[in-house]
Amino acid sequence: MEAVPVGEDGAAPDEQVMRSTTALHGDDSDISRARRLAGGFLTRARTEYGLLVSQRAIDLAQLVVSELVTNARKYAPGPAALDLRIVGGMVEIGVWDCDPVLPVARAADAGRVGQHGLEIVVAVAHSFEARREPVGKRITVLLTLADETSRAPTGRWPLENGQI
């Protein structure tokens, strides 16, 4: 983890950015390793950098990382990367994998067993983006670091039937 100089990487002139990038090797240990990395990253942001990071934010970040890395392992076997970045009051979670096919959230179905991960991620996210890269794709999720009881998450993803 490194502190990026002020003004770089999209930060406002008076903000510092904290960032961690980790290569995932495409094996069975990736999911638990990525969860530990996300939890440790946010815990260090709180304890070493004095940032306001709620336990809820840590738990949600670990959930989001787990779901995104699980999907990368399941649908794009091979190498992947996990990027964690703090800018302002948000943590940006990025997962890159080598498959260019963008994920599609399915319409809600209480009877469906499994395949609810993307729905969960979108529901807890402040924002969600999936985009193709020159090689593969990148999924980027923003989560709020501090609890905000007055504001609900605003993540949206078009479902198969066009509903949001």
mmCIF file with all atom_site columns, N, CA and C in Angstrom, residues 24 72 76 78-83 94-99 131-139:
data_model
loop_
_atom_site.group_PDB
_atom_site.id
_atom_site.type_symbol
_atom_site.label_atom_id
_atom_site.label_alt_id
_atom_site.label_comp_id
_atom_site.label_asym_id
_atom_site.label_entity_id
_atom_site.label_seq_id
_atom_site.pdbx_PDB_ins_code
_atom_site.Cartn_x
_atom_site.Cartn_y
_atom_site.Cartn_z
_atom_site.occupancy
_atom_site.B_iso_or_equiv
_atom_site.pdbx_formal_charge
_atom_site.auth_seq_id
_atom_site.auth_comp_id
_atom_site.auth_asym_id
_atom_site.auth_atom_id
_atom_site.pdbx_PDB_model_num
ATOM 1  N N  . LEU A 1 24  ? -3.809  -11.604 -8.663  1.00 0.00 ? 24  LEU A N  1
ATOM 2  C CA . LEU A 1 24  ? -4.433  -12.854 -8.233  1.00 0.00 ? 24  LEU A CA 1
ATOM 3  C C  . LEU A 1 24  ? -4.069  -13.900 -9.275  1.00 0.00 ? 24  LEU A C  1
ATOM 4  N N  . ALA A 1 72  ? -14.836 -13.725 -11.065 1.00 0.00 ? 72  ALA A N  1
ATOM 5  C CA . ALA A 1 72  ? -13.644 -13.785 -11.921 1.00 0.00 ? 72  ALA A CA 1
ATOM 6  C C  . ALA A 1 72  ? -13.122 -15.215 -11.995 1.00 0.00 ? 72  ALA A C  1
ATOM 7  N N  . ALA A 1 76  ? -13.890 -16.440 -15.634 1.00 0.00 ? 76  ALA A N  1
ATOM 8  C CA . ALA A 1 76  ? -12.682 -16.048 -16.361 1.00 0.00 ? 76  ALA A CA 1
ATOM 9  C C  . ALA A 1 76  ? -11.469 -16.695 -15.715 1.00 0.00 ? 76  ALA A C  1
ATOM 10 N N  . GLY A 1 78  ? -8.057  -17.892 -14.755 1.00 0.00 ? 78  GLY A N  1
ATOM 11 C CA . GLY A 1 78  ? -6.762  -17.334 -15.130 1.00 0.00 ? 78  GLY A CA 1
ATOM 12 C C  . GLY A 1 78  ? -6.414  -16.179 -14.229 1.00 0.00 ? 78  GLY A C  1
ATOM 13 N N  . PRO A 1 79  ? -5.451  -15.397 -14.624 1.00 0.00 ? 79  PRO A N  1
ATOM 14 C CA . PRO A 1 79  ? -5.014  -14.298 -13.762 1.00 0.00 ? 79  PRO A CA 1
ATOM 15 C C  . PRO A 1 79  ? -6.083  -13.222 -13.625 1.00 0.00 ? 79  PRO A C  1
ATOM 16 N N  . ALA A 1 80  ? -6.004  -12.524 -12.509 1.00 0.00 ? 80  ALA A N  1
ATOM 17 C CA . ALA A 1 80  ? -6.901  -11.402 -12.230 1.00 0.00 ? 80  ALA A CA 1
ATOM 18 C C  . ALA A 1 80  ? -6.115  -10.422 -11.371 1.00 0.00 ? 80  ALA A C  1
ATOM 19 N N  . ALA A 1 81  ? -6.707  -9.261  -11.128 1.00 0.00 ? 81  ALA A N  1
ATOM 20 C CA . ALA A 1 81  ? -6.055  -8.265  -10.274 1.00 0.00 ? 81  ALA A CA 1
ATOM 21 C C  . ALA A 1 81  ? -7.111  -7.597  -9.415  1.00 0.00 ? 81  ALA A C  1
ATOM 22 N N  . LEU A 1 82  ? -6.699  -7.254  -8.195  1.00 0.00 ? 82  LEU A N  1
ATOM 23 C CA . LEU A 1 82  ? -7.552  -6.545  -7.258  1.00 0.00 ? 82  LEU A CA 1
ATOM 24 C C  . LEU A 1 82  ? -6.922  -5.197  -6.970  1.00 0.00 ? 82  LEU A C  1
ATOM 25 N N  . ASP A 1 83  ? -7.670  -4.136  -7.216  1.00 0.00 ? 83  ASP A N  1
ATOM 26 C CA . ASP A 1 83  ? -7.223  -2.773  -6.913  1.00 0.00 ? 83  ASP A CA 1
ATOM 27 C C  . ASP A 1 83  ? -8.118  -2.214  -5.824  1.00 0.00 ? 83  ASP A C  1
ATOM 28 N N  . GLY A 1 94  ? -11.698 -2.409  -7.461  1.00 0.00 ? 94  GLY A N  1
ATOM 29 C CA . GLY A 1 94  ? -11.635 -2.776  -8.871  1.00 0.00 ? 94  GLY A CA 1
ATOM 30 C C  . GLY A 1 94  ? -11.121 -4.200  -9.011  1.00 0.00 ? 94  GLY A C  1
ATOM 31 N N  . VAL A 1 95  ? -11.806 -4.978  -9.814  1.00 0.00 ? 95  VAL A N  1
ATOM 32 C CA . VAL A 1 95  ? -11.340 -6.342  -10.117 1.00 0.00 ? 95  VAL A CA 1
ATOM 33 C C  . VAL A 1 95  ? -11.249 -6.457  -11.629 1.00 0.00 ? 95  VAL A C  1
ATOM 34 N N  . TRP A 1 96  ? -10.053 -6.772  -12.085 1.00 0.00 ? 96  TRP A N  1
ATOM 35 C CA . TRP A 1 96  ? -9.803  -7.012  -13.512 1.00 0.00 ? 96  TRP A CA 1
ATOM 36 C C  . TRP A 1 96  ? -9.681  -8.504  -13.718 1.00 0.00 ? 96  TRP A C  1
ATOM 37 N N  . ASP A 1 97  ? -10.230 -8.997  -14.830 1.00 0.00 ? 97  ASP A N  1
ATOM 38 C CA . ASP A 1 97  ? -9.978  -10.377 -15.242 1.00 0.00 ? 97  ASP A CA 1
ATOM 39 C C  . ASP A 1 97  ? -9.808  -10.414 -16.751 1.00 0.00 ? 97  ASP A C  1
ATOM 40 N N  . CYS A 1 98  ? -9.407  -11.560 -17.273 1.00 0.00 ? 98  CYS A N  1
ATOM 41 C CA . CYS A 1 98  ? -9.002  -11.666 -18.672 1.00 0.00 ? 98  CYS A CA 1
ATOM 42 C C  . CYS A 1 98  ? -10.152 -11.935 -19.647 1.00 0.00 ? 98  CYS A C  1
ATOM 43 N N  . ASP A 1 99  ? -11.373 -12.104 -19.162 1.00 0.00 ? 99  ASP A N  1
ATOM 44 C CA . ASP A 1 99  ? -12.513 -12.369 -20.038 1.00 0.00 ? 99  ASP A CA 1
ATOM 45 C C  . ASP A 1 99  ? -13.220 -11.056 -20.377 1.00 0.00 ? 99  ASP A C  1
ATOM 46 N N  . ARG A 1 131 ? -16.660 -2.406  -17.447 1.00 0.00 ? 131 ARG A N  1
ATOM 47 C CA . ARG A 1 131 ? -16.198 -1.931  -18.755 1.00 0.00 ? 131 ARG A CA 1
ATOM 48 C C  . ARG A 1 131 ? -15.138 -2.874  -19.311 1.00 0.00 ? 131 ARG A C  1
ATOM 49 N N  . ARG A 1 132 ? -15.145 -2.963  -20.627 1.00 0.00 ? 132 ARG A N  1
ATOM 50 C CA . ARG A 1 132 ? -14.120 -3.756  -21.305 1.00 0.00 ? 132 ARG A CA 1
ATOM 51 C C  . ARG A 1 132 ? -12.803 -3.003  -21.268 1.00 0.00 ? 132 ARG A C  1
ATOM 52 N N  . GLU A 1 133 ? -11.726 -3.739  -21.169 1.00 0.00 ? 133 GLU A N  1
ATOM 53 C CA . GLU A 1 133 ? -10.367 -3.210  -21.203 1.00 0.00 ? 133 GLU A CA 1
ATOM 54 C C  . GLU A 1 133 ? -9.722  -3.724  -22.501 1.00 0.00 ? 133 GLU A C  1
ATOM 55 N N  . PRO A 1 134 ? -8.548  -3.211  -22.871 1.00 0.00 ? 134 PRO A N  1
ATOM 56 C CA . PRO A 1 134 ? -7.881  -3.755  -24.059 1.00 0.00 ? 134 PRO A CA 1
ATOM 57 C C  . PRO A 1 134 ? -7.732  -5.280  -23.989 1.00 0.00 ? 134 PRO A C  1
ATOM 58 N N  . VAL A 1 135 ? -7.538  -5.781  -22.771 1.00 0.00 ? 135 VAL A N  1
ATOM 59 C CA . VAL A 1 135 ? -7.561  -7.224  -22.526 1.00 0.00 ? 135 VAL A CA 1
ATOM 60 C C  . VAL A 1 135 ? -8.486  -7.451  -21.349 1.00 0.00 ? 135 VAL A C  1
ATOM 61 N N  . GLY A 1 136 ? -9.560  -8.177  -21.548 1.00 0.00 ? 136 GLY A N  1
ATOM 62 C CA . GLY A 1 136 ? -10.461 -8.508  -20.454 1.00 0.00 ? 136 GLY A CA 1
ATOM 63 C C  . GLY A 1 136 ? -11.427 -7.398  -20.101 1.00 0.00 ? 136 GLY A C  1
ATOM 64 N N  . LYS A 1 137 ? -11.776 -7.345  -18.819 1.00 0.00 ? 137 LYS A N  1
ATOM 65 C CA . LYS A 1 137 ? -12.737 -6.354  -18.324 1.00 0.00 ? 137 LYS A CA 1
ATOM 66 C C  . LYS A 1 137 ? -12.352 -5.936  -16.919 1.00 0.00 ? 137 LYS A C  1
ATOM 67 N N  . ARG A 1 138 ? -12.916 -4.816  -16.492 1.00 0.00 ? 138 ARG A N  1
ATOM 68 C CA . ARG A 1 138 ? -12.724 -4.306  -15.135 1.00 0.00 ? 138 ARG A CA 1
ATOM 69 C C  . ARG A 1 138 ? -14.088 -3.975  -14.559 1.00 0.00 ? 138 ARG A C  1
ATOM 70 N N  . ILE A 1 139 ? -14.317 -4.466  -13.348 1.00 0.00 ? 139 ILE A N  1
ATOM 71 C CA . ILE A 1 139 ? -15.509 -4.140  -12.583 1.00 0.00 ? 139 ILE A CA 1
ATOM 72 C C  . ILE A 1 139 ? -15.060 -3.189  -11.483 1.00 0.00 ? 139 ILE A C  1
#
